[in-house]
């Protein structure tokens, strides 16, 4: 970021934003004392002037010093971030420091006005000898004014710091811290208590205390405070308007505080509504991310919406990238389809010819079917003949089986006969051997006989 001629540092912006609220709160403190103590302007104008000068002195002389002490370091870090490149860790540290600034400014403003209220009460007590009970109610009312001053300082400083916080989030900080803590400011429940519950209850308590004190402390005053009958008890006509005015001031303070709270809610709701309308009506790629500062629950919801938008963008980018990669294959498929279409037209004529041929084939098929029917009739007659022949063959087969069994028995008998013949043959061979041996023995005897 580049600075322009009218650039104001964070420290200066916070200081300037506190001028008007602090002056208004000083006027509220003065009004409380004027109406509660029945301060006569014509008689006590020096005191009023001193109070106004004290507020201006604190605002324009003392406040710049404390403001510098509280925010100088953070302001320097902001300037360095705007003019130099920073790391994620440095931006995260600056982001966390900025979230602490509103509460610091609120404590500073409350402390200033509380001190002023105590000093004013001391002056009333020691210089003007004001009744202690009335002075205590006045002090309690001034502390409420100090509390409201702190709330205004908190709101104004938060509005200033939120601008820098949104830019830091957009530039990038540690997402782990964001997801862990979710928001870094005061929750809406606590904010409601700070801006609505406490001021309203405080205002009613002041009215009740004022009523009680007025009732039991109607004492005369020689310096112009609370003129009343000597030692009287009960409210006087002059006290009722003062109570009414104090109630009006309290109501105005409460309304201003509640309005400040409602305004913060309305701003957050408007951002949320605007973001959703843009998402619905516009292209997801033209929708601007909603700046978020992680100050409250709504701010974190805006961050989640931004993440959803980024997720949709990522998905659509992937789809677009996939579509681009499919363009060339689709073109090829288109060319193939066109070629197929022309081929189909050519094939259509062939199909018609095929249909004509199929019709002829169908007629021939019917003729063949008729012939097959005739053949089937013949086949059925043949089947009857075959079955009769099969039965005859079966009968022959049974007879051949009987013949085979008889042959087997004959062969077995022949084998037994062969075995017996073999045995006889063995006997014959033995007889032959005996005969041969007999002849061998008989031959020499024949030869001897011849010689004899």
CSV table of C-alpha atoms in Angstrom, one decimal:
chain,number,residue,atom,x,y,z
A,1,UNK,CA,0.0,0.0,0.0
A,2,UNK,CA,1.1,3.5,-0.8
A,3,UNK,CA,0.5,6.4,1.5
A,4,UNK,CA,-1.2,9.5,0.1
A,5,UNK,CA,-0.9,13.1,1.3
A,6,UNK,CA,-3.9,12.9,3.6
A,7,UNK,CA,-2.7,9.6,5.2
A,8,UNK,CA,-3.3,9.4,8.9
A,9,UNK,CA,-1.6,6.8,11.1
A,10,UNK,CA,-3.6,4.4,13.2
A,11,UNK,CA,-2.6,6.3,16.3
A,12,UNK,CA,-3.8,9.6,14.9
A,13,UNK,CA,-7.1,8.1,13.6
A,14,UNK,CA,-7.9,6.7,17.0
A,15,UNK,CA,-7.1,10.0,18.7
A,16,UNK,CA,-9.3,12.0,16.3
A,17,UNK,CA,-12.2,9.6,16.6
A,18,UNK,CA,-12.2,10.0,20.3
A,19,UNK,CA,-12.6,13.8,20.4
A,20,UNK,CA,-16.3,14.2,19.8
A,21,UNK,CA,-17.5,11.2,22.0
A,22,UNK,CA,-15.3,12.3,24.9
A,23,UNK,CA,-16.6,15.9,24.7
A,24,UNK,CA,-20.2,14.6,24.6
A,25,UNK,CA,-19.6,12.3,27.6
A,26,UNK,CA,-18.1,15.3,29.5
A,27,UNK,CA,-21.3,17.2,28.8
A,28,UNK,CA,-23.3,14.2,30.1
A,29,UNK,CA,-21.2,14.2,33.3
A,30,UNK,CA,-21.8,17.9,33.8
A,31,UNK,CA,-25.6,17.5,33.2
A,32,UNK,CA,-25.7,14.8,35.8
A,33,UNK,CA,-24.2,17.0,38.4
A,34,UNK,CA,-26.2,20.0,37.4
A,35,UNK,CA,-29.6,18.3,37.7
A,36,UNK,CA,-28.8,15.9,40.6
A,37,UNK,CA,-27.3,18.6,42.8
A,38,UNK,CA,-29.5,21.4,41.5
A,39,UNK,CA,-26.5,23.4,40.5
A,40,UNK,CA,-27.3,27.0,39.7
A,41,UNK,CA,-25.4,28.1,36.6
A,42,UNK,CA,-25.5,31.8,37.5
A,43,UNK,CA,-24.0,31.1,40.9
A,44,UNK,CA,-21.6,28.3,40.1
A,45,UNK,CA,-20.5,29.1,36.6
A,46,UNK,CA,-16.8,29.1,37.7
A,47,UNK,CA,-17.2,25.4,38.6
A,48,UNK,CA,-18.8,24.6,35.3
A,49,UNK,CA,-16.1,26.4,33.4
A,50,UNK,CA,-13.4,24.5,35.4
A,51,UNK,CA,-15.1,21.2,34.6
A,52,UNK,CA,-15.3,22.0,30.9
A,53,UNK,CA,-11.7,23.1,30.8
A,54,UNK,CA,-10.7,20.0,32.7
A,55,UNK,CA,-12.4,17.8,30.1
A,56,UNK,CA,-10.7,19.8,27.2
A,57,UNK,CA,-7.4,19.6,28.9
A,58,UNK,CA,-7.7,15.9,29.4
A,59,UNK,CA,-8.8,15.4,25.8
A,60,UNK,CA,-6.3,17.5,24.0
A,61,UNK,CA,-3.3,17.5,26.3
A,62,UNK,CA,-3.3,14.3,28.4
A,63,UNK,CA,-5.1,12.0,26.0
A,64,UNK,CA,-2.5,12.3,23.2
A,65,UNK,CA,0.2,11.2,25.6
A,66,UNK,CA,-1.6,8.1,26.8
A,67,UNK,CA,-2.9,7.4,23.2
A,68,UNK,CA,0.7,7.4,22.0
A,69,UNK,CA,1.8,5.1,24.8
A,70,UNK,CA,-1.0,2.6,24.0
A,71,UNK,CA,-0.9,2.6,20.2
A,72,UNK,CA,2.5,3.9,19.0
A,73,UNK,CA,4.0,0.4,18.5
A,74,UNK,CA,0.9,-1.0,16.8
A,75,UNK,CA,0.8,2.1,14.6
A,76,UNK,CA,4.4,1.6,13.5
A,77,UNK,CA,3.8,-2.0,12.7
A,78,UNK,CA,0.8,-1.0,10.6
A,79,UNK,CA,2.9,1.5,8.7
A,80,UNK,CA,5.7,-1.1,8.1
A,81,UNK,CA,3.1,-3.6,6.8
A,82,UNK,CA,1.6,-0.9,4.5
A,83,UNK,CA,5.0,0.0,3.0
A,84,UNK,CA,7.0,-3.3,3.1
A,85,UNK,CA,6.5,-6.9,2.4
A,86,UNK,CA,5.7,-8.9,5.5
A,87,UNK,CA,5.5,-12.6,6.3
A,88,UNK,CA,2.4,-14.5,7.3
A,89,UNK,CA,3.6,-14.7,10.9
A,90,UNK,CA,4.2,-10.9,11.1
A,91,UNK,CA,0.7,-10.2,9.6
A,92,UNK,CA,-0.8,-12.6,12.1
A,93,UNK,CA,0.9,-10.9,15.0
A,94,UNK,CA,-0.2,-7.5,13.8
A,95,UNK,CA,-3.8,-8.9,13.4
A,96,UNK,CA,-3.9,-10.0,17.0
A,97,UNK,CA,-2.4,-6.7,18.2
A,98,UNK,CA,-5.1,-4.8,16.4
A,99,UNK,CA,-7.9,-6.8,18.1
A,100,UNK,CA,-6.5,-5.7,21.5
A,101,UNK,CA,-6.7,-2.0,20.6
A,102,UNK,CA,-10.4,-1.3,21.1
A,103,UNK,CA,-10.5,-2.7,24.6
A,104,UNK,CA,-7.4,-0.7,25.5
A,105,UNK,CA,-9.0,2.5,24.3
A,106,UNK,CA,-12.2,1.7,26.2
A,107,UNK,CA,-10.3,1.2,29.4
A,108,UNK,CA,-8.4,4.5,28.8
A,109,UNK,CA,-11.6,6.5,28.2
A,110,UNK,CA,-13.3,4.9,31.2
A,111,UNK,CA,-10.3,5.6,33.5
A,112,UNK,CA,-10.2,9.3,32.4
A,113,UNK,CA,-13.8,10.0,33.0
A,114,UNK,CA,-13.9,8.0,36.3
A,115,UNK,CA,-10.9,10.0,37.6
A,116,UNK,CA,-12.7,13.2,36.5
A,117,UNK,CA,-15.8,12.1,38.3
A,118,UNK,CA,-13.9,11.3,41.5
A,119,UNK,CA,-12.2,14.7,41.3
A,120,UNK,CA,-15.5,16.5,40.8
A,121,UNK,CA,-17.1,14.6,43.7
A,122,UNK,CA,-14.1,15.5,45.9
A,123,UNK,CA,-14.5,19.2,44.9
A,124,UNK,CA,-18.2,19.1,45.8
A,125,UNK,CA,-17.5,17.5,49.1
A,126,UNK,CA,-14.5,19.6,50.3
A,127,UNK,CA,-15.3,22.9,48.7
A,128,UNK,CA,-19.1,23.1,48.7
A,129,UNK,CA,-19.8,20.7,51.5
A,130,UNK,CA,-22.5,18.9,49.5
A,131,UNK,CA,-24.6,16.3,51.3
A,132,UNK,CA,-22.6,13.0,51.2
A,133,UNK,CA,-25.6,10.9,50.0
A,134,UNK,CA,-26.4,13.2,47.1
A,135,UNK,CA,-22.8,13.5,46.2
A,136,UNK,CA,-22.5,9.7,46.1
A,137,UNK,CA,-25.5,9.4,43.8
A,138,UNK,CA,-23.9,12.1,41.6
A,139,UNK,CA,-20.6,10.2,41.5
A,140,UNK,CA,-22.4,6.9,40.7
A,141,UNK,CA,-24.2,8.7,37.8
A,142,UNK,CA,-20.9,10.1,36.6
A,143,UNK,CA,-19.3,6.7,36.6
A,144,UNK,CA,-22.2,5.6,34.3
A,145,UNK,CA,-21.2,8.4,32.0
A,146,UNK,CA,-17.6,7.1,32.2
A,147,UNK,CA,-18.8,3.6,31.3
A,148,UNK,CA,-20.7,5.0,28.3
A,149,UNK,CA,-17.6,6.9,27.2
A,150,UNK,CA,-15.7,3.6,27.3
A,151,UNK,CA,-18.3,1.9,25.2
A,152,UNK,CA,-18.2,4.7,22.6
A,153,UNK,CA,-14.4,4.5,22.5
A,154,UNK,CA,-14.6,0.7,22.1
A,155,UNK,CA,-17.0,1.1,19.1
A,156,UNK,CA,-15.1,3.8,17.4
A,157,UNK,CA,-11.7,2.2,17.8
A,158,UNK,CA,-13.1,-1.2,16.7
A,159,UNK,CA,-14.5,0.4,13.5
A,160,UNK,CA,-11.0,1.8,12.7
A,161,UNK,CA,-9.1,-1.3,13.5
A,162,UNK,CA,-11.5,-3.5,11.5
A,163,UNK,CA,-10.4,-1.8,8.3
A,164,UNK,CA,-6.8,-2.9,8.8
A,165,UNK,CA,-7.9,-6.4,10.1
A,166,UNK,CA,-10.0,-7.0,6.9
A,167,UNK,CA,-7.1,-6.1,4.7
A,168,UNK,CA,-4.7,-8.4,6.7
A,169,UNK,CA,-7.1,-11.3,6.4
A,170,UNK,CA,-7.4,-10.7,2.7
A,171,UNK,CA,-3.7,-10.6,2.3
A,172,UNK,CA,-3.3,-13.7,4.3
A,173,UNK,CA,-2.7,-14.7,8.0
A,174,UNK,CA,-2.2,-18.0,9.8
A,175,UNK,CA,-5.4,-20.1,9.1
A,176,UNK,CA,-4.6,-22.4,12.0
A,177,UNK,CA,-5.3,-19.5,14.4
A,178,UNK,CA,-8.5,-18.5,12.6
A,179,UNK,CA,-9.9,-22.0,12.7
A,180,UNK,CA,-8.9,-22.5,16.3
A,181,UNK,CA,-10.3,-19.4,17.9
A,182,UNK,CA,-12.9,-18.4,15.1
A,183,UNK,CA,-13.4,-14.9,16.4
A,184,UNK,CA,-11.2,-12.6,18.5
A,185,UNK,CA,-13.5,-9.9,19.8
A,186,UNK,CA,-16.4,-9.9,22.3
A,187,UNK,CA,-19.2,-12.4,21.7
A,188,UNK,CA,-22.7,-11.1,20.9
A,189,UNK,CA,-23.9,-12.3,24.3
A,190,UNK,CA,-21.3,-10.3,26.2
A,191,UNK,CA,-21.7,-7.4,23.8
A,192,UNK,CA,-25.5,-7.3,24.6
A,193,UNK,CA,-24.7,-7.2,28.3
A,194,UNK,CA,-22.2,-4.4,27.9
A,195,UNK,CA,-24.3,-2.2,25.6
A,196,UNK,CA,-27.8,-3.0,26.7
A,197,UNK,CA,-28.2,-4.7,30.1
A,198,UNK,CA,-25.6,-2.8,32.1
A,199,UNK,CA,-26.5,0.8,31.1
A,200,UNK,CA,-30.3,0.1,31.5
A,201,UNK,CA,-29.9,-1.4,34.9
A,202,UNK,CA,-27.5,1.2,36.0
A,203,UNK,CA,-29.9,4.0,34.9
A,204,UNK,CA,-32.8,2.5,36.9
A,205,UNK,CA,-30.6,2.1,40.0
A,206,UNK,CA,-29.6,5.7,39.7
A,207,UNK,CA,-33.2,6.8,39.5
A,208,UNK,CA,-34.1,4.6,42.6
A,209,UNK,CA,-31.1,5.9,44.6
A,210,UNK,CA,-32.0,9.5,43.6
A,211,UNK,CA,-35.6,9.0,44.8
A,212,UNK,CA,-34.5,7.6,48.1
A,213,UNK,CA,-31.8,10.2,48.7
A,214,UNK,CA,-34.2,13.0,47.8
A,215,UNK,CA,-36.8,11.6,50.2
A,216,UNK,CA,-34.6,11.3,53.2
A,217,UNK,CA,-32.1,14.1,52.6
A,218,UNK,CA,-34.1,17.3,52.2
A,219,UNK,CA,-31.6,19.6,53.9
A,220,UNK,CA,-31.2,23.3,53.4
A,221,UNK,CA,-28.2,24.5,51.6
A,222,UNK,CA,-26.5,27.9,51.9
A,223,UNK,CA,-24.5,27.5,48.7
A,224,UNK,CA,-27.4,26.8,46.3
A,225,UNK,CA,-27.5,23.0,46.4
A,226,UNK,CA,-30.8,21.2,47.2
A,227,UNK,CA,-32.8,24.0,48.7
A,228,UNK,CA,-35.5,22.5,50.9
A,229,UNK,CA,-37.4,22.9,54.1
A,230,UNK,CA,-35.4,22.5,57.2
A,231,UNK,CA,-35.3,18.8,58.4
A,232,UNK,CA,-38.2,18.0,56.0
A,233,UNK,CA,-38.8,14.5,54.6
A,234,UNK,CA,-40.5,13.5,51.4
A,235,UNK,CA,-40.2,14.7,47.8
A,236,UNK,CA,-40.6,18.3,46.9
A,237,UNK,CA,-42.0,19.8,43.7
A,238,UNK,CA,-38.6,21.1,42.8
A,239,UNK,CA,-37.1,17.6,43.1
A,240,UNK,CA,-39.6,15.8,40.8
A,241,UNK,CA,-38.5,17.6,37.6
A,242,UNK,CA,-34.8,16.8,38.5
A,243,UNK,CA,-35.7,13.1,38.8
A,244,UNK,CA,-37.6,13.3,35.5
A,245,UNK,CA,-34.6,15.0,33.8
A,246,UNK,CA,-32.2,12.4,35.2
A,247,UNK,CA,-34.5,9.6,33.9
A,248,UNK,CA,-34.6,11.2,30.5
A,249,UNK,CA,-30.8,11.5,30.4
A,250,UNK,CA,-30.5,7.8,31.5
A,251,UNK,CA,-33.0,6.8,28.9
A,252,UNK,CA,-31.0,8.7,26.2
A,253,UNK,CA,-27.8,7.1,27.4
A,254,UNK,CA,-29.4,3.7,27.3
A,255,UNK,CA,-31.0,4.3,23.9
A,256,UNK,CA,-27.6,5.4,22.5
A,257,UNK,CA,-25.9,2.4,23.9
A,258,UNK,CA,-28.6,0.0,22.6
A,259,UNK,CA,-28.5,1.7,19.2
A,260,UNK,CA,-24.8,1.2,19.0
A,261,UNK,CA,-25.2,-2.5,19.7
A,262,UNK,CA,-28.0,-2.8,17.2
A,263,UNK,CA,-26.1,-0.9,14.6
A,264,UNK,CA,-23.2,-3.3,14.8
A,265,UNK,CA,-25.6,-6.2,14.3
A,266,UNK,CA,-27.3,-4.5,11.4
A,267,UNK,CA,-24.0,-3.8,9.7
A,268,UNK,CA,-22.9,-7.5,10.1
A,269,UNK,CA,-26.3,-8.7,8.9
A,270,UNK,CA,-26.2,-6.4,5.9
A,271,UNK,CA,-22.8,-7.7,4.9
A,272,UNK,CA,-24.1,-11.3,5.3
A,273,UNK,CA,-27.3,-10.5,3.3
A,274,UNK,CA,-25.4,-8.7,0.6
A,275,UNK,CA,-23.0,-11.6,0.2
A,276,UNK,CA,-25.8,-14.1,-0.1
A,277,UNK,CA,-27.7,-12.0,-2.7
A,278,UNK,CA,-24.5,-11.6,-4.8
A,279,UNK,CA,-23.9,-15.3,-4.7
A,280,UNK,CA,-27.5,-16.0,-5.8
A,281,UNK,CA,-27.8,-13.4,-8.5
A,282,UNK,CA,-24.3,-13.2,-9.9
A,283,UNK,CA,-21.7,-15.5,-11.4
A,284,UNK,CA,-19.7,-17.2,-8.8
A,285,UNK,CA,-16.5,-15.9,-10.4
A,286,UNK,CA,-17.7,-12.3,-10.3
A,287,UNK,CA,-18.8,-12.3,-6.6
A,288,UNK,CA,-16.5,-10.3,-4.4
A,289,UNK,CA,-15.4,-11.9,-1.2
A,290,UNK,CA,-16.9,-10.1,1.8
A,291,UNK,CA,-14.2,-8.4,4.0
A,292,UNK,CA,-14.2,-10.0,7.4
A,293,UNK,CA,-12.3,-9.1,10.6
A,294,UNK,CA,-13.1,-12.1,12.8
A,295,UNK,CA,-14.4,-9.7,15.4
A,296,UNK,CA,-17.6,-11.7,16.2
A,297,UNK,CA,-19.6,-14.8,15.3
A,298,UNK,CA,-21.1,-13.1,12.2
A,299,UNK,CA,-17.6,-12.2,11.0
A,300,UNK,CA,-16.6,-15.8,11.2
A,301,UNK,CA,-19.8,-16.8,9.3
A,302,UNK,CA,-18.8,-14.3,6.6
A,303,UNK,CA,-15.4,-16.0,6.5
A,304,UNK,CA,-17.1,-19.4,6.1
A,305,UNK,CA,-19.2,-17.9,3.2
A,306,UNK,CA,-16.0,-16.7,1.6
A,307,UNK,CA,-14.5,-20.2,1.9
A,308,UNK,CA,-17.6,-21.7,0.3
A,309,UNK,CA,-17.3,-19.3,-2.6
A,310,UNK,CA,-13.7,-20.2,-3.0
A,311,UNK,CA,-14.6,-23.9,-2.9
A,312,UNK,CA,-17.2,-23.5,-5.6
A,313,UNK,CA,-14.7,-21.5,-7.7
A,314,UNK,CA,-12.2,-24.3,-7.3
A,315,UNK,CA,-14.8,-26.9,-8.3
A,316,UNK,CA,-15.9,-24.9,-11.3
A,317,UNK,CA,-12.3,-24.3,-12.3
A,318,UNK,CA,-11.7,-28.1,-12.2
A,319,UNK,CA,-14.8,-28.7,-14.3
A,320,UNK,CA,-13.8,-26.0,-16.8
A,321,UNK,CA,-10.3,-27.5,-17.0
A,322,UNK,CA,-11.7,-31.0,-17.5
A,323,UNK,CA,-14.1,-29.6,-20.2
A,324,UNK,CA,-11.2,-27.9,-22.0
A,325,UNK,CA,-9.3,-31.2,-22.0
A,326,UNK,CA,-12.4,-32.9,-23.5
A,327,UNK,CA,-12.8,-30.4,-26.3
A,328,UNK,CA,-10.4,-32.0,-28.7
A,329,UNK,CA,-11.8,-35.6,-28.1
A,330,UNK,CA,-15.3,-34.2,-28.5
A,331,UNK,CA,-14.3,-32.6,-31.8
A,332,UNK,CA,-12.8,-35.9,-32.9
A,333,UNK,CA,-16.0,-37.7,-31.9
A,334,UNK,CA,-18.0,-35.1,-33.8
A,335,UNK,CA,-15.9,-35.8,-37.0
A,336,UNK,CA,-16.3,-39.5,-36.5
A,337,UNK,CA,-20.1,-39.1,-36.0
A,338,UNK,CA,-20.3,-37.1,-39.2
A,339,UNK,CA,-18.3,-39.7,-41.0
A,340,UNK,CA,-20.5,-42.4,-39.5
A,341,UNK,CA,-23.6,-40.5,-40.6
A,342,UNK,CA,-22.5,-40.4,-44.2
A,343,UNK,CA,-21.5,-44.1,-44.0
A,344,UNK,CA,-24.9,-44.8,-42.5
A,345,UNK,CA,-26.6,-43.1,-45.4
A,346,UNK,CA,-24.5,-45.2,-47.8
A,347,UNK,CA,-25.3,-48.3,-45.8
A,348,UNK,CA,-29.0,-47.5,-45.8
A,349,UNK,CA,-29.3,-48.3,-49.5
A,350,UNK,CA,-27.4,-51.6,-49.0
A,351,UNK,CA,-29.8,-52.3,-46.1
A,352,UNK,CA,-32.7,-51.9,-48.4
A,353,UNK,CA,-31.2,-54.3,-50.9
A,354,UNK,CA,-30.5,-56.7,-48.1
A,355,UNK,CA,-34.1,-56.4,-47.0
A,356,UNK,CA,-35.3,-57.3,-50.5
A,357,UNK,CA,-32.9,-60.3,-50.5
A,358,UNK,CA,-34.1,-61.3,-47.1
A,359,UNK,CA,-37.7,-61.2,-48.4
A,360,UNK,CA,-36.7,-63.6,-51.2
A,361,UNK,CA,-34.8,-65.7,-48.7
A,362,UNK,CA,-37.9,-65.7,-46.5
A,363,UNK,CA,-40.0,-67.1,-49.4
A,364,UNK,CA,-37.4,-69.7,-50.1
A,365,UNK,CA,-37.3,-70.5,-46.4
A,366,UNK,CA,-41.0,-71.1,-46.4
A,367,UNK,CA,-40.7,-73.5,-49.3
A,368,UNK,CA,-37.9,-75.3,-47.5
A,369,UNK,CA,-40.1,-75.4,-44.4
A,370,UNK,CA,-42.8,-77.2,-46.4
A,371,UNK,CA,-40.3,-79.6,-47.7
A,372,UNK,CA,-38.9,-80.2,-44.3
A,373,UNK,CA,-42.4,-81.0,-43.1
A,374,UNK,CA,-42.6,-83.6,-45.8
A,375,UNK,CA,-39.2,-84.9,-44.8
A,376,UNK,CA,-40.3,-85.0,-41.2
A,377,UNK,CA,-43.3,-87.2,-42.1
A,378,UNK,CA,-41.0,-89.6,-44.0
A,379,UNK,CA,-38.6,-89.4,-41.1
A,380,UNK,CA,-41.3,-90.3,-38.7
A,381,UNK,CA,-42.1,-93.4,-40.8
A,382,UNK,CA,-38.4,-94.2,-41.0
A,383,UNK,CA,-38.2,-93.9,-37.3
A,384,UNK,CA,-40.9,-96.5,-36.9
A,385,UNK,CA,-39.1,-98.9,-39.2
A,386,UNK,CA,-35.8,-98.2,-37.4
A,387,UNK,CA,-37.5,-98.9,-34.1
A,388,UNK,CA,-38.8,-102.2,-35.5
A,389,UNK,CA,-35.4,-103.1,-37.0
A,390,UNK,CA,-33.8,-102.1,-33.7
A,391,UNK,CA,-36.1,-104.5,-31.9
A,392,UNK,CA,-35.1,-107.3,-34.4
A,393,UNK,CA,-31.4,-106.5,-33.9
A,394,UNK,CA,-32.0,-106.6,-30.2
A,395,UNK,CA,-33.5,-110.1,-30.6
A,396,UNK,CA,-30.6,-111.2,-32.8
A,397,UNK,CA,-28.2,-109.7,-30.3
A,398,UNK,CA,-29.8,-111.7,-27.6
A,399,UNK,CA,-29.4,-114.9,-29.7
A,400,UNK,CA,-25.8,-114.1,-30.6
A,401,UNK,CA,-25.2,-113.6,-26.9
A,402,UNK,CA,-26.6,-117.1,-26.3
A,403,UNK,CA,-24.4,-118.5,-29.1
A,404,UNK,CA,-21.4,-116.7,-27.7
A,405,UNK,CA,-22.1,-118.3,-24.3
A,406,UNK,CA,-22.4,-121.7,-26.0
A,407,UNK,CA,-19.1,-121.1,-28.0
A,408,UNK,CA,-17.4,-120.1,-24.8
A,409,UNK,CA,-18.6,-123.4,-23.2
A,410,UNK,CA,-17.4,-125.3,-26.3
A,411,UNK,CA,-14.1,-123.6,-26.3
A,412,UNK,CA,-13.7,-124.4,-22.6
A,413,UNK,CA,-14.4,-128.1,-23.4
A,414,UNK,CA,-12.0,-128.0,-26.3
A,415,UNK,CA,-9.3,-126.6,-24.0
A,416,UNK,CA,-10.0,-129.3,-21.5
A,417,UNK,CA,-9.8,-131.9,-24.3
A,418,UNK,CA,-6.6,-130.3,-25.5
A,419,UNK,CA,-5.2,-130.6,-22.1
A,420,UNK,CA,-6.2,-134.2,-21.9
A,421,UNK,CA,-4.7,-134.9,-25.4
A,422,UNK,CA,-1.6,-133.1,-24.2
A,423,UNK,CA,-1.5,-135.5,-21.3
A,424,UNK,CA,-2.1,-138.5,-23.6
A,425,UNK,CA,0.6,-137.1,-25.9
A,426,UNK,CA,3.0,-137.0,-23.0
A,427,UNK,CA,2.1,-140.6,-22.3
A,428,UNK,CA,2.7,-141.5,-25.9
A,429,UNK,CA,6.1,-139.8,-25.9
A,430,UNK,CA,7.0,-141.8,-22.8
A,431,UNK,CA,5.9,-145.0,-24.5
A,432,UNK,CA,7.9,-144.0,-27.6
A,433,UNK,CA,10.9,-143.4,-25.4
A,434,UNK,CA,10.5,-146.8,-23.8
A,435,UNK,CA,10.1,-148.4,-27.2
A,436,UNK,CA,13.2,-146.7,-28.5
A,437,UNK,CA,15.1,-147.9,-25.5
A,438,UNK,CA,13.7,-151.3,-26.0
A,439,UNK,CA,14.9,-151.4,-29.6
A,440,UNK,CA,18.3,-150.3,-28.5
A,441,UNK,CA,18.5,-153.2,-26.1
A,442,UNK,CA,17.0,-155.7,-28.5
A,443,UNK,CA,19.4,-154.8,-31.4
A,444,UNK,CA,22.5,-156.4,-29.9
A,445,UNK,CA,20.6,-159.4,-28.9
A,446,UNK,CA,19.5,-159.9,-32.5
A,447,UNK,CA,23.0,-159.5,-33.6
A,448,UNK,CA,24.2,-162.1,-31.2
A,449,UNK,CA,21.6,-164.5,-32.3
A,450,UNK,CA,22.6,-164.1,-35.8
A,451,UNK,CA,26.1,-165.0,-35.0
A,452,UNK,CA,25.0,-168.0,-33.1
